[in-house]
Coordinates of C-alpha atoms and ligand atoms in Angstrom, one line a residue:
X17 CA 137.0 50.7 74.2
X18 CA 133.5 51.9 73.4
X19 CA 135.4 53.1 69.6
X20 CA 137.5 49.9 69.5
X21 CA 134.1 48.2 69.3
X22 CA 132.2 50.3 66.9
X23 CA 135.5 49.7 64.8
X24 CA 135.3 46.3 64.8
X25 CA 131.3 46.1 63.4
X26 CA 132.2 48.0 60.4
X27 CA 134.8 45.7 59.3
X28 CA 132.9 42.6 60.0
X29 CA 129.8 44.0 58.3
X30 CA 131.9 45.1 55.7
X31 CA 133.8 41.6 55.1
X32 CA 130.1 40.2 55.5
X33 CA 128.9 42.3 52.7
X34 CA 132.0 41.2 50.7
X35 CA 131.2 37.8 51.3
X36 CA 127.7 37.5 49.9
X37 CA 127.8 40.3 47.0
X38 CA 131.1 37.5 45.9
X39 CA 128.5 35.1 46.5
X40 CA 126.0 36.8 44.5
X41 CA 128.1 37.8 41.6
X42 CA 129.2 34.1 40.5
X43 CA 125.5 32.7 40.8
X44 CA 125.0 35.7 38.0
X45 CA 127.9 34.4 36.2
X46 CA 127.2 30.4 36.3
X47 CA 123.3 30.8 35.0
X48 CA 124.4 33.2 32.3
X49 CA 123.1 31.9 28.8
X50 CA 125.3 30.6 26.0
X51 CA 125.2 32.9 23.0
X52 CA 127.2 32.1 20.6
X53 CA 126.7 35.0 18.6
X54 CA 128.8 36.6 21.3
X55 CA 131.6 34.3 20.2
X56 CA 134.6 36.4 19.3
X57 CA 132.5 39.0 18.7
X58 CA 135.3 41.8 19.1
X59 CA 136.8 39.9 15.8
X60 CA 133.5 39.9 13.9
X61 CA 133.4 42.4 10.6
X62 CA 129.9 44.0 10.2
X63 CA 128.8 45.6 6.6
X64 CA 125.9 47.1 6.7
X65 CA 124.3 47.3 3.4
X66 CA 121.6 49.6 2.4
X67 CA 119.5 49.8 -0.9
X68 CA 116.0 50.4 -1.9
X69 CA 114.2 47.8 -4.0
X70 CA 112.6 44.7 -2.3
X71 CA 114.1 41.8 -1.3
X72 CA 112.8 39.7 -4.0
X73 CA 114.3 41.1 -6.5
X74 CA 117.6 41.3 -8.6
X75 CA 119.2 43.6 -6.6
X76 CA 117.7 42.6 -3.3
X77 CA 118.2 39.0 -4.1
X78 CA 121.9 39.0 -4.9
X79 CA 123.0 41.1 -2.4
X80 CA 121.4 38.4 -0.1
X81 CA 123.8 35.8 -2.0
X82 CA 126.2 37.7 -1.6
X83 CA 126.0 38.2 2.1
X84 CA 125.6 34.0 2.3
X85 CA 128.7 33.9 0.5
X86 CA 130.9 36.2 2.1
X87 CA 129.8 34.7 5.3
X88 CA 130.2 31.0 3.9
X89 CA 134.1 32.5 2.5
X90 CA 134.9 34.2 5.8
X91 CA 133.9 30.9 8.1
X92 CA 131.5 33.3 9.9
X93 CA 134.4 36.3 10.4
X94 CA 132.0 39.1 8.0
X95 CA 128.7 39.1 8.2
X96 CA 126.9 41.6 5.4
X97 CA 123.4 43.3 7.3
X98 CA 120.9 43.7 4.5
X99 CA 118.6 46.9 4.9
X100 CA 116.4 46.9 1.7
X101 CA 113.3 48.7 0.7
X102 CA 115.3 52.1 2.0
X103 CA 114.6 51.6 5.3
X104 CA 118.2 53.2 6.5
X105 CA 118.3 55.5 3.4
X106 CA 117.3 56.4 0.0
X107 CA 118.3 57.7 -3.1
X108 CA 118.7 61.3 -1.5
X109 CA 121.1 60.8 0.8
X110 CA 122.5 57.0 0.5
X111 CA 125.9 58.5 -1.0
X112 CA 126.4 60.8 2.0
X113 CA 125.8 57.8 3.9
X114 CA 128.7 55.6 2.7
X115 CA 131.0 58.5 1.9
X116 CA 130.8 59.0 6.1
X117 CA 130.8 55.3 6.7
X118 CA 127.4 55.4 8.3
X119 CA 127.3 52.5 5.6
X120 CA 129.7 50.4 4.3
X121 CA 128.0 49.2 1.3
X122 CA 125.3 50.3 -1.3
X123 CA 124.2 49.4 -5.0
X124 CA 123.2 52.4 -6.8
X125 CA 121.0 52.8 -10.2
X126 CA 123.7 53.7 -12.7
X127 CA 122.0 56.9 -13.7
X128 CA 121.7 58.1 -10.1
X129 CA 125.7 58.1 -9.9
X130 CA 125.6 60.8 -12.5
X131 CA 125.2 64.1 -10.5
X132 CA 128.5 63.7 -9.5
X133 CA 130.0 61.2 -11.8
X134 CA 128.3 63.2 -15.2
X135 CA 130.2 60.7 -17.5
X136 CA 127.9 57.6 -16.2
X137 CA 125.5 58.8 -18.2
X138 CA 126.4 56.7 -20.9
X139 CA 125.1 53.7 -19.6
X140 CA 121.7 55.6 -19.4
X141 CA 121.3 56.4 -23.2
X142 CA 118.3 55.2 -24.9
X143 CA 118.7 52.2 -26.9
X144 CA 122.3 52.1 -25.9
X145 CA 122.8 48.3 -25.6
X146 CA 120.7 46.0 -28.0
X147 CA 121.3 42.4 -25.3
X148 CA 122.1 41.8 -22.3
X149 CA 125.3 40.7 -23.5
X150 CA 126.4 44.0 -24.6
X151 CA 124.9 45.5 -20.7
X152 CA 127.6 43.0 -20.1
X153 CA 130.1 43.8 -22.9
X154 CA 130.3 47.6 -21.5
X155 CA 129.6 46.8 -17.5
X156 CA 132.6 44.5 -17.8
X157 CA 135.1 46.3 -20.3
X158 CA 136.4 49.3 -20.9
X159 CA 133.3 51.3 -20.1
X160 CA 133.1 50.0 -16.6
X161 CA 136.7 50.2 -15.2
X162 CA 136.6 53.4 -16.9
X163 CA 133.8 55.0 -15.1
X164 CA 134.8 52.8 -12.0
X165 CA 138.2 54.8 -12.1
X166 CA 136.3 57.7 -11.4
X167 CA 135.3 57.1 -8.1
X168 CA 138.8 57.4 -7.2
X169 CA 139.8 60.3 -4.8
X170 CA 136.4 59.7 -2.9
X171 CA 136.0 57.9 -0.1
X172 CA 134.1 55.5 -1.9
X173 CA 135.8 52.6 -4.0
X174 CA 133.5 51.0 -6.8
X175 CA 133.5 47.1 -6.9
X176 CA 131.2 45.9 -9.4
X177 CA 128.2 46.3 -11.6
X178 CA 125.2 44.4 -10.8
X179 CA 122.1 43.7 -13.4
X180 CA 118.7 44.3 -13.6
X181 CA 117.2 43.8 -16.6
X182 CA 115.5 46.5 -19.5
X183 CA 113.5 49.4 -18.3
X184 CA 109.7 49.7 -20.0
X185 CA 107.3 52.5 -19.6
X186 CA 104.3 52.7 -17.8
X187 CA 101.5 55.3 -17.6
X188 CA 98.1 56.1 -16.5
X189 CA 96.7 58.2 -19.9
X190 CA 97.5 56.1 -23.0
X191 CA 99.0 53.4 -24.9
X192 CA 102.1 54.6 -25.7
X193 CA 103.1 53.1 -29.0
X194 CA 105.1 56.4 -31.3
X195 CA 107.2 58.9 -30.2
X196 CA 104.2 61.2 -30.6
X197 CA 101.8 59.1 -27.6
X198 CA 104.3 60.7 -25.1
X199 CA 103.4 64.7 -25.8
X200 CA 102.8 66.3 -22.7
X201 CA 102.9 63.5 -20.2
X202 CA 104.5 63.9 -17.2
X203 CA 107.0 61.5 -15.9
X204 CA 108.7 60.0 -12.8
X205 CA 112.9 59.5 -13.7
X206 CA 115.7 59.0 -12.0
X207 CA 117.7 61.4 -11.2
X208 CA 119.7 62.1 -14.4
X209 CA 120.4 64.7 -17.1
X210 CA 120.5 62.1 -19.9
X211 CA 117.2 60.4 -18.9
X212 CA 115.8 63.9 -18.4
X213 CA 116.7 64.8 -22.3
X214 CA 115.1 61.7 -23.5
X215 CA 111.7 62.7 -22.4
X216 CA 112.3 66.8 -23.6
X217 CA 112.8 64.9 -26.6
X218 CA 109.7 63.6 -26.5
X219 CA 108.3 66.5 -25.2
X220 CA 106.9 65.2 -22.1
X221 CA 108.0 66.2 -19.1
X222 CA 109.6 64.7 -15.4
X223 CA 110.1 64.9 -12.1
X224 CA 113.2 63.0 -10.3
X225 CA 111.6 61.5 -7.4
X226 CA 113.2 58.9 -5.2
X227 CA 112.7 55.4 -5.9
X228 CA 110.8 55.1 -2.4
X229 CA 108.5 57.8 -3.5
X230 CA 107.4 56.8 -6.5
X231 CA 104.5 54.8 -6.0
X232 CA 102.9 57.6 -3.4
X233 CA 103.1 60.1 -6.4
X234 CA 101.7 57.6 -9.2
X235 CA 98.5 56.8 -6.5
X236 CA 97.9 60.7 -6.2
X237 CA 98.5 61.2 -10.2
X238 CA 101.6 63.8 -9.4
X239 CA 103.1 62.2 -12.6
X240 CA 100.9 59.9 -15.2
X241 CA 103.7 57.6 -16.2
X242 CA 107.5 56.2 -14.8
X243 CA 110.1 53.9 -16.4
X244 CA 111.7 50.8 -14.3
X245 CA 111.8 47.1 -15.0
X246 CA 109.2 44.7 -14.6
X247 CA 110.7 43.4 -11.4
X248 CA 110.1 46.9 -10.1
X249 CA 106.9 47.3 -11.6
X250 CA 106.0 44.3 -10.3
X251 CA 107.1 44.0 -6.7
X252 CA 106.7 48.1 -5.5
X253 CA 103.1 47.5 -6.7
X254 CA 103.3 50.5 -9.2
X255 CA 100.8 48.3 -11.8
X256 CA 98.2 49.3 -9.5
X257 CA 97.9 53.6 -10.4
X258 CA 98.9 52.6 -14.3
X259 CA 97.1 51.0 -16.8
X260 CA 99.3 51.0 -19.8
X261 CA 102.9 49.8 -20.2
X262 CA 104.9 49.6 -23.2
X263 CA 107.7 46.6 -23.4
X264 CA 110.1 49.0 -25.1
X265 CA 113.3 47.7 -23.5
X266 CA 114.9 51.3 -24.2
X267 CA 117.3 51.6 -21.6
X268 CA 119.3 49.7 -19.3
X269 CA 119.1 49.1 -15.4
X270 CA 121.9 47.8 -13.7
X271 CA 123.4 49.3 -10.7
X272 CA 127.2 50.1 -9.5
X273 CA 128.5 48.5 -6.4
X274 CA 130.1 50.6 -4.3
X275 CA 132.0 50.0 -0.7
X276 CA 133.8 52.7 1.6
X277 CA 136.7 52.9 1.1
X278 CA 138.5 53.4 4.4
X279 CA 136.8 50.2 5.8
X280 CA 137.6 48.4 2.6
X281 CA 141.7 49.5 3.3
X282 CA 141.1 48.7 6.9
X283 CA 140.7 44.6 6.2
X284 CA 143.2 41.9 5.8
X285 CA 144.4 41.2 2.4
X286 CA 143.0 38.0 3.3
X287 CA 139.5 39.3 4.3
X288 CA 139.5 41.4 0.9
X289 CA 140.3 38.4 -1.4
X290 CA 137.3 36.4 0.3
X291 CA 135.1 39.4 -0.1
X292 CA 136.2 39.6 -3.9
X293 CA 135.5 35.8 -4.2
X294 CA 132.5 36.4 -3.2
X295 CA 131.2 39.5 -5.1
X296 CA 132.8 37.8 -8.5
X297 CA 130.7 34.6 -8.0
X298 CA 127.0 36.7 -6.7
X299 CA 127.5 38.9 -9.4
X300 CA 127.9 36.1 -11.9
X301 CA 124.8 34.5 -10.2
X302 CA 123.0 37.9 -11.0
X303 CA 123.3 38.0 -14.2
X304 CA 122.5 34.8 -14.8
X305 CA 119.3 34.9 -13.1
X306 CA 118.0 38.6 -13.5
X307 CA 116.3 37.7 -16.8
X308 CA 114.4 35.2 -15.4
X309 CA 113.3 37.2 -12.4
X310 CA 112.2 40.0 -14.6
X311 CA 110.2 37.2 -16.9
X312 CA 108.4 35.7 -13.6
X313 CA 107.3 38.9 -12.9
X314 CA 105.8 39.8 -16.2
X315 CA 103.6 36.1 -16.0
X316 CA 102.6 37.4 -12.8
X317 CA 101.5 40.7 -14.0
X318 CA 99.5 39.1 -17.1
X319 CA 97.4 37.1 -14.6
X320 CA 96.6 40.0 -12.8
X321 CA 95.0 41.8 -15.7
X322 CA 95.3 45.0 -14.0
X323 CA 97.8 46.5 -16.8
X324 CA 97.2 46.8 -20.2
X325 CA 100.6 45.6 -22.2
X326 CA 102.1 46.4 -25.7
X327 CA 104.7 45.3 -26.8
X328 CA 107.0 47.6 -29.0
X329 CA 106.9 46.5 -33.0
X330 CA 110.5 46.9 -34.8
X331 CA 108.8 49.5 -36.6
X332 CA 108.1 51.7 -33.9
X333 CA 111.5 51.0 -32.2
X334 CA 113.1 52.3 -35.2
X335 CA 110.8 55.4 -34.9
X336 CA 111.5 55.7 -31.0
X337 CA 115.6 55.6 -32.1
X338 CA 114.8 58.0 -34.6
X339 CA 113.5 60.8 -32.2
X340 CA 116.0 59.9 -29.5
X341 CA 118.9 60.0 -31.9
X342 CA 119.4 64.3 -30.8
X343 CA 120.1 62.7 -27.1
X344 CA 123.1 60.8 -28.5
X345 CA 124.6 63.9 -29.7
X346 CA 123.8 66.6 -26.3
X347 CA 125.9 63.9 -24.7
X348 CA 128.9 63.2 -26.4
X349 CA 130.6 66.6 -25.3
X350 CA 129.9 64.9 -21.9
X351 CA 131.1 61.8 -22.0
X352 CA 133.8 62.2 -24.4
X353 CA 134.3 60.6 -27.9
X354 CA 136.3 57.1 -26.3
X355 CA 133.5 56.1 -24.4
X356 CA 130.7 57.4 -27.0
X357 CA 133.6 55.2 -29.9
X358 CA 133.0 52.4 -27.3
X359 CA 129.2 52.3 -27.2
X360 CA 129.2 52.4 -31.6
X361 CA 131.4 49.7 -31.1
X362 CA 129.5 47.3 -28.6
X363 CA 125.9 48.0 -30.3
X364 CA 127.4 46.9 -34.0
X365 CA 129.3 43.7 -32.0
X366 CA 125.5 42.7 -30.7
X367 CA 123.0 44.5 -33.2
X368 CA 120.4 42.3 -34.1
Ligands
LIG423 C1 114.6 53.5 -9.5 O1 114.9 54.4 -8.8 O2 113.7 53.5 -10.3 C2 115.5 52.3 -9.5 O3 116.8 52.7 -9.5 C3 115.4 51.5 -8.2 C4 116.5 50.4 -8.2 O4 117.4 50.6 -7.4 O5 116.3 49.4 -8.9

C-alpha cells in the first residue's frame, strides 16, 4: 500500500512537471521576435569577400556595387560580406584563404598574382599601356582570357579584371624627375619580379611589403619612397611620411577577380548567371568611375599641401622609357613572344 502510494506521487509530480515546463515552453515560443533575416536562412548563399584597400575607393567601392547588385539580381537569395582594409587577410595569405574556401571571393593587384602565375607580369611592365583604354584593350582581350586560363587546375576560377587607375611614385628624399633621381633609394613594391627589375634598373632598391604594411614602414623611414595610385595615396594616408610624388603614370593598377571555385560549381546555373550579371555591369561601373575617383583624390591632396607634386614632362617620360626599355627584354622569355606581340600591338593601337 505504503509503495502503491509513493508510486502514485511520482507520476503526478511528474505529469505536473510536464504540464507547466509545456506551459512554459510555448510562452518562449509566442514572445519570440520576428527576424526576418532568419527567413529562409538555410537557402541563403553567403560570399564572403576579402581585400585590402579602403572602402572608398575603386576597388572597395565596386565590390560594394557589386554586392548591391548581386543581391538586387538574386531577390535577396546571395548576399556578398565585404571585409576591406585586410581585416580577414592580406596580401600574404589571401590566396591560401580562397584556395581553402575560408573565402569565397578576393580582388588581387595584378602583379601580386605573379609568384605563381609568372606570365601576369605583363600587365606590370612599365609604360606598358599608354590609356586607360588599352588597360582595357588587354584586361578584356586576348591578354586577359589568356592569363585568366591559367588559373585553371586550381581551386580558384578568375572572373574578371577590375580597374584602378595609373600608379605614380612617392618618396620622402627628392623630387624625382630622371631616371638618375631614383639612385640608391629604397622602395616599397608589390610583390613582383617585374616590378622588382624596374627599380634595379634604376638602381634603387625594394622591399615587397604587404599593402597593410606599408604606411607603418614609410612612418619609420624603412623605405623612402612606394608606388600606388592616388586613390591609395590618398585614402591609406601614405602623403603623410612623403613629401615628393611624381605623376608618372608608369604602370598599371588594376586587380584580377577571383572566386573559388568549388563554391562557384556548387550554385545553380541560375544563381551563376545572376552573379555574372552582376559582375559584368559593377565592373563596367568601375571602369567608368575609377578615373574620376583617382582625380577627386588628387584635388584633395593639392589642398592639403602636405606633398610636393611634379608632374612628369614628355621629355623625361621618354628618358624614363629609355632606361626601363632592358625590363622589356628580361621578360619576354617569361611571358612568351604572343603575349609580348600583343602588348607592341595594343600600345601602337592607343599611342599618343
Ligand atoms: C598595393 O599593394 O599597393 C595595392 O595592390 C593595393 C590594392 O589592392 O590596390
Amino acid at each position: 500500500m505504503r509503495n502503491i502510494f509513493i508510486i502514485l506521487t511520482f507520476i503526478i509530480t511528474g505529469l505536473v512537471s510536464a504540464v507547466m515546463i509545456g506551459f512554459d515552453m510555448d510562452s518562449i515560443q509566442t514572445t519570440k521576435d520576428y527576424d526576418d533575416e532568419q527567413e529562409g536562412l538555410d537557402e541563403q548563399i553567403i560570399i564572403r569577400f576579402s581585400h585590402v584597400v579602403a572602402k572608398n575607393t575603386p576597388k572597395g567601392r565596386t565590390a560594394q556595387r557589386f554586392a548591391e547588385l548581386v543581391e538586387d539580381k538574386t531577390n535577396g537569395k546571395v548576399k556578398v560580406h565585404i571585409f576591406p582594409n585586410a581585416t580577414l587577410y592580406n596580401d600574404t595569405n589571401e590566396w591560401e584563404a580562397i584556395q581553402n574556401g575560408n573565402v569565397e571571393m578576393i580582388a588581387p593587384a595584378t602583379a601580386k598574382l605573379t609568384d605563381r602565375f609568372p606570365t601576369w607580369q605583363v600587365l606590370d611592365l612599365p609604360f606598358a599601356f599608354p590609356t586607360q583604354q588599352a588597360v582595357v584593350a588587354a584586361y578584356e582581350g586576348e591578354i586577359g582570357q589568356t592569363l585568366m586560363e591559367e588559373l585553371n587546375g586550381t581551386n580558384v576560377k578568375g572572373m574578371t579584371f577590375w580597374y584602378n587607375n595609373f600608379k605614380q611614385i612617392t618618396n620622402q628624399t627628392r623630387p624625382i624627375l630622371q631616371p638618375s633621381d631614383f639612385n640608391r633609394l629604397h622602395f616599397r613594391v608589390m610583390p613582383s619580379p617585374v616590378i622588382e627589375e624596374q627599380y634595379d634598373q634604376l638602381n634603387a632598391s625594394t622591399s615587397t611589403l604587404p599593402f597593410n604594411k606599408t604606411y607603418r614602414n614609410l612612418e619609420v623611414n624603412f623605405v623612402d619612397g612606394q608606388e600606388n595610385t592616388v586613390s591609395n595615396i590618398y585614402t591609406k594616408k601614405f602623403y603623410q611620411h612623403q613629401k615628393y610624388m611624381t605623376i608618372s603614370n608608369h604602370a598599371y593598377l588594376g586587380y584580377g577577380v577571383l572566386i573559388n571555385r568549388e563554391f562557384w560549381d556548387s550554385l545553380s546555373n541560375e544563381v551563376q548567371l545572376s552573379i555574372k550579371d552582376a559582375m559584368q555591369e559593377a565592373t563596367e561601373w568601375g571602369r567608368r568611375h575609377s578615373i574620376e575617383m583617382n582625380d577627386k583624390d588628387i584635388r584633395e591632396l593639392k589642398l592639403l599641401k602636405t606633398i610636393d607634386i611634379h608632374i612628369l614632362s614628355t621629355e623625361e617620360r621618354d628618358q624614363w622609357k629609355k632606361a626601363l626599355k632592358p625590363v622589356y627584354e628580361k621578360i619576354t622569355p617569361i611571358v612568351g613572344n604572343n603575349l609580348m606581340d600583343e602588348i607592341y600591338r595594343i600600345q601602337e593601337e592607343y599611342a599618343y
